[in-house]
Coordinates of C-alpha atoms in Angstrom, one line a residue:
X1 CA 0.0 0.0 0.0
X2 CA 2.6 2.5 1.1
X3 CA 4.7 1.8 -2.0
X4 CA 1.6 1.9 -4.1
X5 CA 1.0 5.1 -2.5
X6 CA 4.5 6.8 -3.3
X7 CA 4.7 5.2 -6.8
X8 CA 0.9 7.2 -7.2
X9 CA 2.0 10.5 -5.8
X10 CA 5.0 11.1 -7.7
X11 CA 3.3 10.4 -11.2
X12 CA 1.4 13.2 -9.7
X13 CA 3.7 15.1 -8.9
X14 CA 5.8 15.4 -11.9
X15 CA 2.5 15.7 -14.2
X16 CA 1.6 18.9 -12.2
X17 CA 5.3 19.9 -13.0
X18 CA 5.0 19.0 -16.7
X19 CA 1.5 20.9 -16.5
X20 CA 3.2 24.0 -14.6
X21 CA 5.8 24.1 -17.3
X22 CA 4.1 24.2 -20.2
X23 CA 1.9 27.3 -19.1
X24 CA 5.1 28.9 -18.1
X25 CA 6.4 32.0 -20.8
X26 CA 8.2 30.3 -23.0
X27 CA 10.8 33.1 -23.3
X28 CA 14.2 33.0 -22.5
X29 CA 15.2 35.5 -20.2
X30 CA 18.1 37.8 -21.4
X31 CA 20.0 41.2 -20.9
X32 CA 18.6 41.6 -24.3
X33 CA 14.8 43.0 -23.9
X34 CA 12.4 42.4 -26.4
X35 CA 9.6 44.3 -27.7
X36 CA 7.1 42.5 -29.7
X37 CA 4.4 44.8 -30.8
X38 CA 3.7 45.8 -27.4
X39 CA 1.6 49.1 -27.7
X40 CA 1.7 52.4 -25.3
X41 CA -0.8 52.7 -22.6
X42 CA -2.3 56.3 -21.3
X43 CA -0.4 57.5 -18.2
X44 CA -1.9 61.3 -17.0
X45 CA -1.4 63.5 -20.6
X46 CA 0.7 61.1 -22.3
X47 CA 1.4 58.1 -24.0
X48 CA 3.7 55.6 -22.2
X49 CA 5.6 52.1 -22.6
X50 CA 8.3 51.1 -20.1
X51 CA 11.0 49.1 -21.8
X52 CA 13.0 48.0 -19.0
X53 CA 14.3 48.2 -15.7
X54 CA 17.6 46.9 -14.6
X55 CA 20.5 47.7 -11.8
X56 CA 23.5 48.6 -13.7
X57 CA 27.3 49.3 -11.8
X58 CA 29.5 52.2 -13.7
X59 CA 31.9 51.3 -16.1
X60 CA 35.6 51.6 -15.4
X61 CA 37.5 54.6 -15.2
X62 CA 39.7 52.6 -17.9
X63 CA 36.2 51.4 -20.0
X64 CA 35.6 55.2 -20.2
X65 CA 38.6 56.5 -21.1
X66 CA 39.5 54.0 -24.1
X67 CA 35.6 52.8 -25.2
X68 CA 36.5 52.4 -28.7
X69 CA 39.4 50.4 -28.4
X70 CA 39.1 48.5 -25.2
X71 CA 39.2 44.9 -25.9
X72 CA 35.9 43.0 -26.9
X73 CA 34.4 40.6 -24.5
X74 CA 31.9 40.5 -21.7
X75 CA 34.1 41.6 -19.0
X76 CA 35.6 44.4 -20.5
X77 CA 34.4 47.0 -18.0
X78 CA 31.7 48.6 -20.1
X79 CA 28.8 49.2 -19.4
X80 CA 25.7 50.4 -21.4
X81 CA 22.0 50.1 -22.5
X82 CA 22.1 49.9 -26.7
X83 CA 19.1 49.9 -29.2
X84 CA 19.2 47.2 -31.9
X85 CA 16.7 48.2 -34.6
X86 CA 14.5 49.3 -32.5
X87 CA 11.2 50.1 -35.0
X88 CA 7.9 52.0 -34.2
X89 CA 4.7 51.4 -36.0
X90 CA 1.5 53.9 -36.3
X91 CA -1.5 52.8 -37.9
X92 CA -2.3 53.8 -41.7
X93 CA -5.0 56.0 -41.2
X94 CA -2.8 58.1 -38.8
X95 CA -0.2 58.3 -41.5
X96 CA -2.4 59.4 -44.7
X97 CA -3.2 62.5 -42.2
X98 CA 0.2 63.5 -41.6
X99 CA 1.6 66.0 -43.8
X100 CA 3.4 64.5 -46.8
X101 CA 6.6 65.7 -46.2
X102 CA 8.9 67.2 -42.4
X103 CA 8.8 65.6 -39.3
X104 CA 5.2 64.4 -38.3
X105 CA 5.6 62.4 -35.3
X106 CA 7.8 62.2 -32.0
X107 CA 8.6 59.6 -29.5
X108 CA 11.0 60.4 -27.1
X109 CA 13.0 57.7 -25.1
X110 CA 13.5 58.1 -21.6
X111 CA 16.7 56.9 -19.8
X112 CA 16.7 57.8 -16.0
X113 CA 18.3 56.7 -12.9
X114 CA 15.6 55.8 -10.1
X115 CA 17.2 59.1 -8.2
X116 CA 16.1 61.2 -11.0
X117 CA 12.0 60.1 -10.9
X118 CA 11.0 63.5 -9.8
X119 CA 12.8 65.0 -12.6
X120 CA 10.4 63.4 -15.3
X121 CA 7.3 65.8 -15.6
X122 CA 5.7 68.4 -13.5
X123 CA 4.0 67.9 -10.3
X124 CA 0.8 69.9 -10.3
X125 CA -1.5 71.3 -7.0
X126 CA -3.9 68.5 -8.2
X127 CA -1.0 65.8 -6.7
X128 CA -0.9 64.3 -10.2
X129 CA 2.2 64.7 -12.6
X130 CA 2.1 65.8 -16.0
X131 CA 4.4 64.3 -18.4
X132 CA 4.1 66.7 -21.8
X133 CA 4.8 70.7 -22.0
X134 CA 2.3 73.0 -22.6
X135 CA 2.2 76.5 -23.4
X136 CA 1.1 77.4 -19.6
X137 CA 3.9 74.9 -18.0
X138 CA 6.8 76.5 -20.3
X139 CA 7.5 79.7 -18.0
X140 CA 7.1 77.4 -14.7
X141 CA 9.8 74.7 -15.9
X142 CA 11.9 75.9 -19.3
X143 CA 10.2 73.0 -21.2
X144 CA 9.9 72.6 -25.0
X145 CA 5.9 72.5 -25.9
X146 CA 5.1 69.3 -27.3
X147 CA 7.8 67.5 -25.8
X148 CA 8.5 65.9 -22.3
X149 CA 9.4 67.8 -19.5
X150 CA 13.0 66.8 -18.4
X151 CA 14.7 68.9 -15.5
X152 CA 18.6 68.0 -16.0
X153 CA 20.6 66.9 -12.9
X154 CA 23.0 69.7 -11.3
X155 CA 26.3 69.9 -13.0
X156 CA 25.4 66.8 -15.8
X157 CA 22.9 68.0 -18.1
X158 CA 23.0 65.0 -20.1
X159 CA 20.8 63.6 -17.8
X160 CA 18.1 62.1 -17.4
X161 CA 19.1 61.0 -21.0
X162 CA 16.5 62.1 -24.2
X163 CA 16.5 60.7 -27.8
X164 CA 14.2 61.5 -30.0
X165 CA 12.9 59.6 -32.8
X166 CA 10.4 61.1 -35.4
X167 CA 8.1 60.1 -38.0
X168 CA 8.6 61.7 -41.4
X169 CA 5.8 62.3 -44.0
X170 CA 3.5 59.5 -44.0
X171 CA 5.6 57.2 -43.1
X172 CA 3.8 53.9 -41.0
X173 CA 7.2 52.9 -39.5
X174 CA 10.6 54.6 -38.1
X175 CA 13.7 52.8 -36.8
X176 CA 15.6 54.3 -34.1
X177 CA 19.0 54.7 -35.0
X178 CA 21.2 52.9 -33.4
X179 CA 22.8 53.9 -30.4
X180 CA 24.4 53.2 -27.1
X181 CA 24.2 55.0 -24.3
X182 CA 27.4 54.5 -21.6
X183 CA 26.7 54.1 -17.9
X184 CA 28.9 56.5 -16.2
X185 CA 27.4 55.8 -12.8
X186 CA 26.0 53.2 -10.8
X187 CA 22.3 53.4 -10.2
X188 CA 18.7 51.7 -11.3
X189 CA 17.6 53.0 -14.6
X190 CA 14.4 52.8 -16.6
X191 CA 13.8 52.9 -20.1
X192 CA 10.1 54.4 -20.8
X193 CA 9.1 55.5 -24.1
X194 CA 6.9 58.3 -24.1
X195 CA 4.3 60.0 -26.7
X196 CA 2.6 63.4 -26.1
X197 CA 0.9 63.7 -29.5
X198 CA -2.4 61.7 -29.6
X199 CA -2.2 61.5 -33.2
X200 CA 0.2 58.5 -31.9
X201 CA -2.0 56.7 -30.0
X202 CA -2.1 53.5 -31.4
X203 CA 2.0 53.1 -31.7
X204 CA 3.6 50.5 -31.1
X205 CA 6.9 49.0 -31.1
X206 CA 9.3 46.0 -32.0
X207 CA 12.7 45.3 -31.6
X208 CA 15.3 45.0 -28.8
X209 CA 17.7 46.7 -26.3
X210 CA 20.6 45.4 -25.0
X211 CA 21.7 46.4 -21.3
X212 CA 25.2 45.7 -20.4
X213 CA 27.0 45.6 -16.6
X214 CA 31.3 45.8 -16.6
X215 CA 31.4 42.0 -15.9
X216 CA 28.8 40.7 -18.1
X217 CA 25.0 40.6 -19.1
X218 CA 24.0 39.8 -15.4
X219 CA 21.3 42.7 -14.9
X220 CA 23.0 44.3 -11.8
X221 CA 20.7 42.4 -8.6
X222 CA 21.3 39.1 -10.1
X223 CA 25.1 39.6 -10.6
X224 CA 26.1 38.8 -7.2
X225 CA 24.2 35.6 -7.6
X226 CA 26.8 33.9 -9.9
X227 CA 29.6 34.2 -6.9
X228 CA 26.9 32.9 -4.8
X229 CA 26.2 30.0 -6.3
X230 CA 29.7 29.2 -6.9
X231 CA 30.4 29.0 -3.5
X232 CA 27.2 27.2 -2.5
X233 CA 28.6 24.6 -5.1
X234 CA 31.9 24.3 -3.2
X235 CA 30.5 24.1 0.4
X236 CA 28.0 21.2 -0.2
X237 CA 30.6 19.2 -2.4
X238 CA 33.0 19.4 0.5
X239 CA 30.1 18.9 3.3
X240 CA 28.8 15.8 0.3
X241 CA 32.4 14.1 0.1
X242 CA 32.8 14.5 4.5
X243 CA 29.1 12.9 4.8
X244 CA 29.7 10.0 1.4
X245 CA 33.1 8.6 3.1
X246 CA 31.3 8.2 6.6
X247 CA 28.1 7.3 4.9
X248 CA 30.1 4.4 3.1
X249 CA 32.2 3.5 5.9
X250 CA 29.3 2.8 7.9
X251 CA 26.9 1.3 5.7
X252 CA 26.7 -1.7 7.8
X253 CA 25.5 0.0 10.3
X254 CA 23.9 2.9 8.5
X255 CA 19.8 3.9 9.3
X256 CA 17.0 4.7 6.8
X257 CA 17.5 8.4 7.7
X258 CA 20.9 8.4 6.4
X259 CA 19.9 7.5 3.0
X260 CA 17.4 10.3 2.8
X261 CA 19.6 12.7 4.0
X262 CA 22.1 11.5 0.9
X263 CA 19.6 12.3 -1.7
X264 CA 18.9 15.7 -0.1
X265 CA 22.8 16.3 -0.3
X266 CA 22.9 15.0 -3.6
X267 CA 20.0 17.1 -4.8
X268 CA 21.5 20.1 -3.3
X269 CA 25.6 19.6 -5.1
X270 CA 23.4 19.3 -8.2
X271 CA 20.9 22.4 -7.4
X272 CA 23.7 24.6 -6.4
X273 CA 25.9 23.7 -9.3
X274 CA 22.8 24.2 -11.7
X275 CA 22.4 27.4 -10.7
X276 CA 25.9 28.5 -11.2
X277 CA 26.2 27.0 -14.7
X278 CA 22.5 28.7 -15.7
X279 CA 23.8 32.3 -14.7
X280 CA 27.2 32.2 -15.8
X281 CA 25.9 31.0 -19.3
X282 CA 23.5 34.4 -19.0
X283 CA 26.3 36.7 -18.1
X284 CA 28.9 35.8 -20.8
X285 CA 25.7 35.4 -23.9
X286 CA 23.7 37.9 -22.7
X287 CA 20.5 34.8 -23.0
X288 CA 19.2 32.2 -20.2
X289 CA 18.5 29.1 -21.8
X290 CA 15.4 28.2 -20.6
X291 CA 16.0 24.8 -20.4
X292 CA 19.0 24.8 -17.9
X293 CA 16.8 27.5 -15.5
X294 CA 13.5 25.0 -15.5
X295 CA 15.8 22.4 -14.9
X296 CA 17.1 24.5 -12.2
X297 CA 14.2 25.5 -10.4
X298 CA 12.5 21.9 -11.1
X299 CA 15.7 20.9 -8.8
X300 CA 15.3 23.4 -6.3
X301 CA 11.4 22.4 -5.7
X302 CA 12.3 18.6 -5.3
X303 CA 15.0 19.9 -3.1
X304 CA 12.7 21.9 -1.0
X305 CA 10.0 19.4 -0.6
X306 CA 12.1 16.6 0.2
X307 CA 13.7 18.9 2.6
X308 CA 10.9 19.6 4.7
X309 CA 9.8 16.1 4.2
X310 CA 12.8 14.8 5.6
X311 CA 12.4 17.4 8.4
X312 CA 8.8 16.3 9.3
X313 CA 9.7 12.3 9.5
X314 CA 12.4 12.7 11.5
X315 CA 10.3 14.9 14.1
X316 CA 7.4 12.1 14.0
X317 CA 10.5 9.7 15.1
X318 CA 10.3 7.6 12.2
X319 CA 12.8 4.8 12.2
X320 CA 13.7 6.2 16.2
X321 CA 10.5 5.5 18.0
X322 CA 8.3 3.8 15.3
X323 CA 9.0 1.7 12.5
X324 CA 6.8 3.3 9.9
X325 CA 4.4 6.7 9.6
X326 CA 1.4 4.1 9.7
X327 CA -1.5 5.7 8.2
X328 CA -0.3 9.2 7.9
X329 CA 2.2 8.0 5.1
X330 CA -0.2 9.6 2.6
X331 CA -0.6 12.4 4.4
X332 CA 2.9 13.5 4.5
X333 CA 3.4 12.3 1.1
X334 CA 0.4 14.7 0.2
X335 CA 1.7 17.3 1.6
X336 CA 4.9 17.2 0.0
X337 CA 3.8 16.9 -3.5
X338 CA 1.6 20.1 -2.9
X339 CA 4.6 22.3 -1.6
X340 CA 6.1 20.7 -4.9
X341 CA 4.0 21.9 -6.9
X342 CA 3.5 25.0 -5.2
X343 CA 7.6 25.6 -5.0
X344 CA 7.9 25.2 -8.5
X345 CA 5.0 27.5 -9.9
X346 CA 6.8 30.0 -7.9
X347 CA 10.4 29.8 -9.1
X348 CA 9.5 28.9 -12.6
X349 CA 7.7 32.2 -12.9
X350 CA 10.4 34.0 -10.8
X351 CA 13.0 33.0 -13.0
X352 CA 11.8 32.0 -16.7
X353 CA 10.4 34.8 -18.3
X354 CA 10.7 38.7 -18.2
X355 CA 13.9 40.5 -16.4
X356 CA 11.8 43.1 -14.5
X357 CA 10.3 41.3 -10.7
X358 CA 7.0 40.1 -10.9
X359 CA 4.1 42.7 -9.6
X360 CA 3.1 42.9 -6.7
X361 CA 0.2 41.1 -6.5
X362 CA 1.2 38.4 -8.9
X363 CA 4.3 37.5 -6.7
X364 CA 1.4 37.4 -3.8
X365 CA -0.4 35.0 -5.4
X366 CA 2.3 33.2 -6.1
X367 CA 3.9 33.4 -2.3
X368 CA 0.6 32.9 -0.4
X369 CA 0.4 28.9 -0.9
X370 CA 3.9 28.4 -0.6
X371 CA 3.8 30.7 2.8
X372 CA 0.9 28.2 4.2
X373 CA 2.2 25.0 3.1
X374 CA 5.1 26.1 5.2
X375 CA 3.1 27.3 8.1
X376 CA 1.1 23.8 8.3
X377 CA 4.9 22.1 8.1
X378 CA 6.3 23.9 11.4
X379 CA 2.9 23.5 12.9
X380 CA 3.1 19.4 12.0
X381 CA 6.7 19.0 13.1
X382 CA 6.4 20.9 16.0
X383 CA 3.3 19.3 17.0
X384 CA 4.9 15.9 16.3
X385 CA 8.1 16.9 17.9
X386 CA 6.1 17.4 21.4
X387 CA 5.2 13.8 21.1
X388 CA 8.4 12.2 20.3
X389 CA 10.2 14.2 23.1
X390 CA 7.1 13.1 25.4
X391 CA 7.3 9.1 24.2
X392 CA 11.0 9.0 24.6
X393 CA 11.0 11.0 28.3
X394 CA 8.2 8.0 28.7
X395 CA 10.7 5.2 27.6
X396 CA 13.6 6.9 29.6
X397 CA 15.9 6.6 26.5
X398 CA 18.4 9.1 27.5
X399 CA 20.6 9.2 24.3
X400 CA 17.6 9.7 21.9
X401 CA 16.0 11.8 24.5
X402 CA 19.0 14.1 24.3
X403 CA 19.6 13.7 20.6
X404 CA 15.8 15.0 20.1
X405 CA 16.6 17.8 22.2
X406 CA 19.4 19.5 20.2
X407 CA 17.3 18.9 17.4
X408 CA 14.5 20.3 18.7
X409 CA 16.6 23.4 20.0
X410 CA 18.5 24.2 16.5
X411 CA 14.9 24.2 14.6
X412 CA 13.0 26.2 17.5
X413 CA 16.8 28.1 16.9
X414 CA 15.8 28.6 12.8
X415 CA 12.1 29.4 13.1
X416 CA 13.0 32.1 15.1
X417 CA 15.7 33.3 13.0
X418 CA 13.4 33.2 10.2
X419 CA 10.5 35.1 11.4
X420 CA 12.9 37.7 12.7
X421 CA 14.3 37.6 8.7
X422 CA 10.7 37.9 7.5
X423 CA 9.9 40.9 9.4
X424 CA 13.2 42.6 8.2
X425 CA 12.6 41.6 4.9
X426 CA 9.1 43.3 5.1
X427 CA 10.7 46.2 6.6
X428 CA 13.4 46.7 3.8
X429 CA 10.4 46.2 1.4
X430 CA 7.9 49.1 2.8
X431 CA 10.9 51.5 3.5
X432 CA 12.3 50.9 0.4
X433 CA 9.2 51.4 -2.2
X434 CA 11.5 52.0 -6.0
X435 CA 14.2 49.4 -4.9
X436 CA 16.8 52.2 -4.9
X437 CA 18.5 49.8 -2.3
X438 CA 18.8 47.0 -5.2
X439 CA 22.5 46.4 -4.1
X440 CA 22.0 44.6 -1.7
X441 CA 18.8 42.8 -2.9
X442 CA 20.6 39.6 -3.2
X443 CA 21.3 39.0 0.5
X444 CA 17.7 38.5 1.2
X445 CA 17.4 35.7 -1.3
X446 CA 20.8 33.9 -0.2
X447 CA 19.7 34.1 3.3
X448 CA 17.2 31.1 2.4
X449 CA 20.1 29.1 1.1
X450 CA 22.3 29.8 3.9
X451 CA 20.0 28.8 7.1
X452 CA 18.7 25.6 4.6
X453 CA 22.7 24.7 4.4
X454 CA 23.0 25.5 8.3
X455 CA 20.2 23.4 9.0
X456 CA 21.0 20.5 7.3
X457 CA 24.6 20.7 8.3
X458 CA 22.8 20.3 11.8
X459 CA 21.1 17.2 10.8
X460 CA 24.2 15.9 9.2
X461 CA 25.7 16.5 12.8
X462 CA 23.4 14.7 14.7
X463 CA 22.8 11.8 12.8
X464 CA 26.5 11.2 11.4
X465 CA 27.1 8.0 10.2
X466 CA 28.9 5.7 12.9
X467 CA 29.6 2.0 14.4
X468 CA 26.9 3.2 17.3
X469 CA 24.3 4.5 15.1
X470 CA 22.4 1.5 15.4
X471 CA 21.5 2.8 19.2
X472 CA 19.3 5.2 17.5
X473 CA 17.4 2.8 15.3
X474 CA 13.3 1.9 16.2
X475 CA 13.7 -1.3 18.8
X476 CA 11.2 -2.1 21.6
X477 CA 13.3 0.2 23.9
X478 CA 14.0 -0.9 27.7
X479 CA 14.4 2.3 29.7
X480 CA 18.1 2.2 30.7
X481 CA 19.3 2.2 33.9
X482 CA 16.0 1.1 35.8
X483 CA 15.8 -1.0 38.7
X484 CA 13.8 -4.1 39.6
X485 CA 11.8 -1.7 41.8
X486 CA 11.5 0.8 39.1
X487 CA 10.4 -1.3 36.9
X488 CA 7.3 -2.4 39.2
X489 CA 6.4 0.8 39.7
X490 CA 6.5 1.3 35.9
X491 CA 4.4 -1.6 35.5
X492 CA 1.5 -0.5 37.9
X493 CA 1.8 3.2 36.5
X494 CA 1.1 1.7 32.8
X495 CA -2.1 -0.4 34.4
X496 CA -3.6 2.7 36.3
X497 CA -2.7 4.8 33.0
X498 CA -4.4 2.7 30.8
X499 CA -7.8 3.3 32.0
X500 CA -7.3 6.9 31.1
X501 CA -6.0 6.2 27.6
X502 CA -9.5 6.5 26.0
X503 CA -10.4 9.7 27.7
X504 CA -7.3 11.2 26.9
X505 CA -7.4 9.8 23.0
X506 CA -10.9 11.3 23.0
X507 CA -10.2 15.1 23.7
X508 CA -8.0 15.2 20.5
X509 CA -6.5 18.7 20.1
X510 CA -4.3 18.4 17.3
X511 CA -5.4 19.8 14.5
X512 CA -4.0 18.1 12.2
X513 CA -5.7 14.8 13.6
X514 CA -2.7 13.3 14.0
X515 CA -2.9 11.0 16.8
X516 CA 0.2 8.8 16.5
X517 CA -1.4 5.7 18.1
X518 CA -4.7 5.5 15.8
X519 CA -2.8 5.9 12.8
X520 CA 0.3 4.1 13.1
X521 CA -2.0 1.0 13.5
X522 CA -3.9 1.5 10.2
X523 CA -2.6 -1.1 7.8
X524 CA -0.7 0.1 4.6

């Protein structure tokens, strides 16, 4: 039954994954952003389209000083956003009523650093912003009437950078020329494309933009992720090659537990590796092959799952205290595959796909199952955890009964931490509404990784391999130490117990109707 059971729940599992793929974007993410036919929406008295968003670091003092003949390659300290045949496209009727001949159109490409937001348009006493001059706004702010109102920054009047492209005669389609505009300073810029003639209503535009960091096509918050991952790589080969030797030195003597602690390891060396390989691809083409990242994040869902899988047995004292989950085999099995599927829906979306973060409310939609599946795992294994320490303070098993509590300890120990993390995370988040602290972005997604590696480093601890691990296997324990006397007394506290075994099984409080002795007799 319980294989039956497994065999069932993983062909579910990886068709939800197949299903969850397929209605991913099937676009590979890139530095390169691409427009296809994407039309401009109203924003106040314009027209806009936003054509990207990404962290970019200045180029070197060097890059600058010799751009045309520094050497070619990704890391050759340049930095820059470049338009590759960028094209526009108004509809026919709007071009028979153009004049035949001059300039009878403008768009006007915005590049700004986050910094320089209020320096796009006009605030006005109605708290909204205006985007386009007019006549009345030209003595207030120096614009040019029918174009956008740009206030330069102090001492650099190139910026915020403008370029203008224009429609001549009647003309359906212009292509920018192409340009490329150098990053002299670190920051997060946007690329919006804006319209103030509504003559232009119904552009729109194909093509692409490249956008360039010193070191590579990384967009700036994911770069750090590449050294990152590299290291991650390295730790759990080293902590995989300590745990294989003892793993294989004991087998004799090894427990079930130690075999699923090997495939988490195993799935983690490959994860981490994964993820190195997929971004280091990305920053030297300037493409993410979609392929490696799904296989990536496919990876880090089994990983997770099992994980907290793994997490939950060993609270429940399987192969310790019992010598199977009984009944609630399908339950935990259940539960698994749903934070699978949930896991991967996530991080598929997350990383296959556009460059610019999710909104928020997709990303809540996305978070808010994978948030409670994780809630009803800490409630489960702390709830389970209570029972194990109570059965094995029962048995008087000191070494499990100690072993239980430094596990118990280092989780309570990473909950906390994590809740803590959570509300600085939300913190960062409010405080910190257009990402201008991007920077240091990455930290709060490593952090995951590093308290995941902490924790099962922990495990790894407790449950090394050994000639004595066999004192920690399921056996029909005799408490140790205990007397003839003692053991009388035990006797006549289990008969005057036993008559309050049914009252106490019937005020169940555990939510999860969990009660270890019911279902560990149900047959598999």
């Amino acid at each position: 039954m319980l294989s039956t059971t497994i065999r069932e729940s993983s062909a579910l599992a990886w068709a939800l994954a197949t299903v969850l793929l397929l209605a991913s974007p099937w676009v590979a993410e890139s530095a390169v952003h691409r427009y296809k036919g994407e039309r401009f929406f109203p924003a106040s008295d314009a027209f806009l389209f936003r054509g990207g968003r990404e962290g970019l670091f200045m180029s070197t003092p060097y890059a600058i000083a010799n751009w045309q003949t520094v050497a070619k390659g990704v890391s050759n300290g340049k930095a820059y956003i470049r338009f590759d045949h960028l094209e526009f496209h108004r509809p026919e009727e709007e071009a028979q009523r153009a004049p035949r001949t001059g300039k009878t159109g403008l768009i006007e490409a915005l590049l700004f650093d986050v910094e320089d937001r209020d320096r796009i348009g006009y605030a006005t006493s109605e708290k909204t912003r205006s985007f386009c001059c007019t006549p009345e706004l030209v003595q207030r702010t120096g614009c040019n009437p029918g174009h956008v109102i740009v206030r330069p920054r102090d001492g650099d009047h190139q910026w915020p950078r403008v370029v203008e492209i224009n429609f001549f005669g009647n003309d359906t389609a212009v292509v920018a020329a192409p340009s490329e505009i150098r990053i002299k300073m670190t920051g997060m810029y946007y690329l919006w494309f804006v319209i103030c003639d509504k003559s232009l209503a119904g552009v729109s535009v194909t093509g692409t933009t490249v956008w360039k960091n010193p070191d590579g096509y990384l967009p700036g918050m994911m770069a750090p992720y590449l050294t990152f991952y590299e290291i991650m790589a390295v730790v759990y080969t080293i902590l995989g090659i300590v745990w294989f030797v003892s793993y294989f030195r004991f087998w004799q003597d090894g427990l079930q537990i130690h075999t699923c602690i090997t495939a988490v390891l195993v799935l983690s060396m490959v994860e981490m590796a994964t993820w190195y390989f997929d971004f280091a691809n990305f920053n030297s083409s300037g493409f993410r092959p979609m392929g490696t990242t799904i296989w990536a994040a496919t990876l880090g869902a089994i990983r997770k799952a099992v994980s907290r899988v793994l997490v939950l047995v060993v609270s429940m004292g399987f192969g310790v205290v019992r010598p199977t989950l009984g009944g609630l085999s399908g339950k935990v099995i259940a539960l698994g595959v749903g934070y699978f599927a949930a896991v991967e829906l996530l991080d598929v979306m997350q990383n296959v796909g556009a460059i610019d973060d999710l909104t928020s409310s997709e990303r809540l939609f996305l978070v808010l199952p994978v948030a409670v599946l994780d809630a009803i795992f800490i409630l489960w294994i702390f709830s389970a955890l209570s029972k194990t320490l109570a059965q094995l303070q029962a048995k008087r098993t000191t070494h499990k009964l100690e072993l239980y509590r430094k596990f118990t300890n280092g989780l309570a120990i990473a909950v906390m931490v994590s809740v803590a993390w959570i509300g600085f995370e939300m913190y960062l988040r409010t405080s910190d509404p257009y990402n201008e602290q991007w920077e240091g972005d990455w930290i709060t997604g490593c952090f995951w990784h590093v308290l995941t590696l902490m924790l099962l480093c922990l495990i790894c601890v407790l449950w090394a391999p050994s000639k004595n691990a066999t004192r920690y296997a399921y056996s029909e324990d005799v408490p140790e130490e205990v007397g003839e006397e003692e053991i009388a007394l035990t006797a006549v506290s289990a008969a005057s117990g036993s008559a309050g075994a049914e009252k106490k099984q019937a005020v169940n409080t555990d939510v999860f109707s969990l009660d270890d002795d019911m279902e560990e007799g149900k047959k598999e």
